Amino acid sequence: MTLKHINELSAKEAETAFYKCCGCDYWASKMAQSRPFNDGAQLHQNAEAHFSSMSREDWLQAFAAHPKIGDVESLKNKYGATKDWAQNEQSGVKDSSIATIEGLAQGNKAYEEKFGYIFIVCATGKSAGEMLAILNSRLPNAPSDELHIAADEQKKITYIRLDKLQNEQ
């Protein structure tokens, strides 16, 4: 899909495409309404502008659209629309040791109990061990600080997916 094609989609089709990039209804709708985009830079600028007006609930909706890091079954069953992208982004997990996978599962549980949402990290290019270390380093954060950190990670993921969207065949 090219930027030209994105610009030519119906409003509903564009929302669906943008939702694949960031699973927030508000953000996807705003992105669809912001078309046409002249180039990738303008696409990213609009994404950032709409991120800045998202509420806590919008961020939580976006976080909920992700599988848990290292949860391969969740990836297969629940997230069909973004499964290939998420699997590719989490490719550092597939060759991990059992201990690391178990550590991620335990860390994810502790994180979700503390913050009320799943651990969000831009997994692209990171090994499971690196993600586990990041998860453990973020567990002591204050909830207000962690929401901002998780939102920044969501943005990184979204920008990568926006670029994939523009280059999808």
Coordinates of C-alpha atoms in Angstrom, one line a residue:
M1 CA 0.0 0.0 0.0
T2 CA 1.4 3.4 -0.9
L3 CA 0.7 6.7 0.6
K4 CA -1.4 7.5 -2.5
H5 CA -3.5 4.4 -1.8
I6 CA -3.9 5.3 1.9
N7 CA -5.1 8.7 0.8
E8 CA -7.7 7.1 -1.6
L9 CA -9.2 4.7 0.9
S10 CA -12.7 5.2 2.2
A11 CA -12.9 6.7 5.7
K12 CA -13.8 3.3 7.2
E13 CA -11.0 1.5 5.3
A14 CA -8.5 4.2 6.4
E15 CA -9.6 3.9 10.0
T16 CA -9.1 0.1 9.8
A17 CA -5.6 0.5 8.3
F18 CA -4.6 3.0 10.9
Y19 CA -6.0 0.9 13.7
K20 CA -3.6 -1.8 12.7
C21 CA -0.8 0.7 13.5
C22 CA -2.3 1.9 16.8
G23 CA -5.2 0.1 18.3
C24 CA -7.0 3.2 19.5
D25 CA -10.4 4.2 17.9
Y26 CA -9.9 7.9 18.5
W27 CA -6.4 8.0 17.0
A28 CA -7.3 5.9 14.0
S29 CA -10.3 8.1 13.3
K30 CA -8.3 11.3 13.6
M31 CA -5.7 9.9 11.2
A32 CA -8.3 8.9 8.7
Q33 CA -9.8 12.4 8.9
S34 CA -6.4 14.0 8.5
R35 CA -5.8 12.7 5.0
P36 CA -4.5 13.4 2.4
F37 CA -0.9 13.2 3.4
N38 CA 1.8 14.6 1.1
D39 CA 4.6 12.4 2.4
G40 CA 5.7 10.1 5.2
A41 CA 6.9 13.1 7.2
Q42 CA 3.5 14.6 7.2
L43 CA 2.0 11.3 8.1
H44 CA 4.3 11.1 11.1
Q45 CA 3.6 14.7 12.1
N46 CA -0.2 14.0 12.1
A47 CA 0.4 10.9 14.1
E48 CA 2.3 12.9 16.8
A49 CA -0.3 15.6 16.8
H50 CA -3.1 13.1 17.4
F51 CA -1.0 11.3 20.1
S52 CA -0.8 14.5 22.0
S53 CA -4.6 14.7 22.3
M54 CA -5.1 11.1 23.5
S55 CA -6.6 10.5 26.9
R56 CA -5.4 7.9 29.4
E57 CA -8.3 5.7 28.2
D58 CA -7.2 6.1 24.6
W59 CA -3.7 4.9 25.6
L60 CA -5.1 2.0 27.5
Q61 CA -7.1 1.0 24.5
A62 CA -4.0 1.1 22.3
F63 CA -2.0 -1.0 24.8
A64 CA -4.8 -3.6 25.0
A65 CA -4.5 -4.1 21.2
H66 CA -1.0 -5.7 21.8
P67 CA -0.2 -9.3 22.7
K68 CA 1.9 -9.7 25.9
I69 CA 5.6 -9.8 25.2
G70 CA 6.6 -13.5 24.8
D71 CA 3.0 -14.8 24.8
V72 CA 3.0 -16.7 21.6
E73 CA -0.5 -18.3 22.1
S74 CA -2.0 -14.8 22.7
L75 CA -0.3 -13.7 19.5
K76 CA -1.9 -16.5 17.5
N77 CA -5.4 -16.4 19.0
K78 CA -6.3 -12.8 19.8
Y79 CA -4.4 -10.6 17.5
G80 CA -5.1 -11.9 14.0
A81 CA -5.1 -8.5 12.2
T82 CA -1.6 -7.6 13.5
K83 CA -0.3 -11.1 14.2
D84 CA 2.4 -11.0 11.4
W85 CA 3.6 -7.6 12.4
A86 CA 3.6 -8.4 16.1
Q87 CA 5.3 -11.8 15.5
N88 CA 8.0 -10.1 13.5
E89 CA 8.4 -7.3 16.1
Q90 CA 8.7 -9.9 18.8
S91 CA 11.1 -12.2 16.9
G92 CA 13.7 -11.9 19.6
V93 CA 11.5 -14.0 21.9
K94 CA 11.2 -17.1 19.7
D95 CA 14.8 -18.3 20.3
S96 CA 14.8 -17.6 24.1
S97 CA 15.5 -19.9 27.0
I98 CA 12.6 -21.3 29.0
A99 CA 13.9 -19.3 32.0
T100 CA 13.7 -16.1 30.1
I101 CA 10.2 -16.8 28.8
E102 CA 9.1 -17.7 32.3
G103 CA 10.7 -14.5 33.6
L104 CA 8.7 -12.5 31.0
A105 CA 5.5 -14.3 32.0
Q106 CA 6.1 -13.5 35.7
G107 CA 7.2 -10.0 34.9
N108 CA 4.2 -9.4 32.7
K109 CA 1.9 -10.6 35.5
A110 CA 3.5 -8.3 38.1
Y111 CA 3.5 -5.4 35.7
E112 CA -0.2 -5.8 34.9
E113 CA -1.1 -6.2 38.6
K114 CA 0.7 -3.0 39.4
F115 CA -0.2 -0.8 36.5
G116 CA -3.5 -2.3 35.3
Y117 CA -2.4 -2.8 31.7
I118 CA 0.1 -5.0 29.8
F119 CA 3.8 -4.2 29.5
I120 CA 4.4 -2.2 26.4
V121 CA 7.9 -2.0 24.8
C122 CA 9.0 -1.5 21.2
A123 CA 10.3 -5.1 20.8
T124 CA 11.8 -4.5 17.3
G125 CA 15.5 -5.5 17.4
K126 CA 15.5 -6.5 21.1
S127 CA 16.2 -10.0 22.4
A128 CA 13.9 -11.5 25.0
G129 CA 16.7 -11.0 27.6
E130 CA 16.8 -7.3 26.8
M131 CA 13.0 -7.0 27.0
L132 CA 13.0 -8.8 30.4
A133 CA 15.7 -6.4 31.7
I134 CA 13.6 -3.4 30.5
L135 CA 10.5 -4.9 32.1
N136 CA 12.3 -5.4 35.4
S137 CA 13.7 -1.9 35.3
R138 CA 10.3 -0.4 34.8
L139 CA 8.5 -2.3 37.5
P140 CA 9.6 0.1 40.3
N141 CA 8.2 3.2 38.4
A142 CA 5.4 5.3 39.7
P143 CA 2.1 4.7 37.8
S144 CA 2.0 8.2 36.4
D145 CA 5.6 7.9 35.1
E146 CA 5.0 4.5 33.6
L147 CA 2.0 5.6 31.6
H148 CA 4.2 8.2 29.8
I149 CA 7.0 5.6 29.2
A150 CA 4.5 3.1 27.9
A151 CA 2.9 5.8 25.7
D152 CA 6.4 6.6 24.2
E153 CA 6.9 2.9 23.5
Q154 CA 3.5 2.8 21.8
K155 CA 4.5 5.7 19.6
K156 CA 7.7 3.9 18.5
I157 CA 5.7 0.8 17.6
T158 CA 3.1 2.9 15.7
Y159 CA 5.8 4.8 13.7
I160 CA 7.3 1.5 12.6
R161 CA 3.9 0.2 11.7
L162 CA 3.0 3.3 9.8
D163 CA 6.2 2.8 7.7
K164 CA 5.2 -0.9 7.2
L165 CA 1.7 0.2 6.1
Q166 CA 3.1 2.5 3.4
N167 CA 5.3 -0.3 2.1
E168 CA 2.8 -3.2 2.4
Q169 CA 2.2 -5.1 -0.9

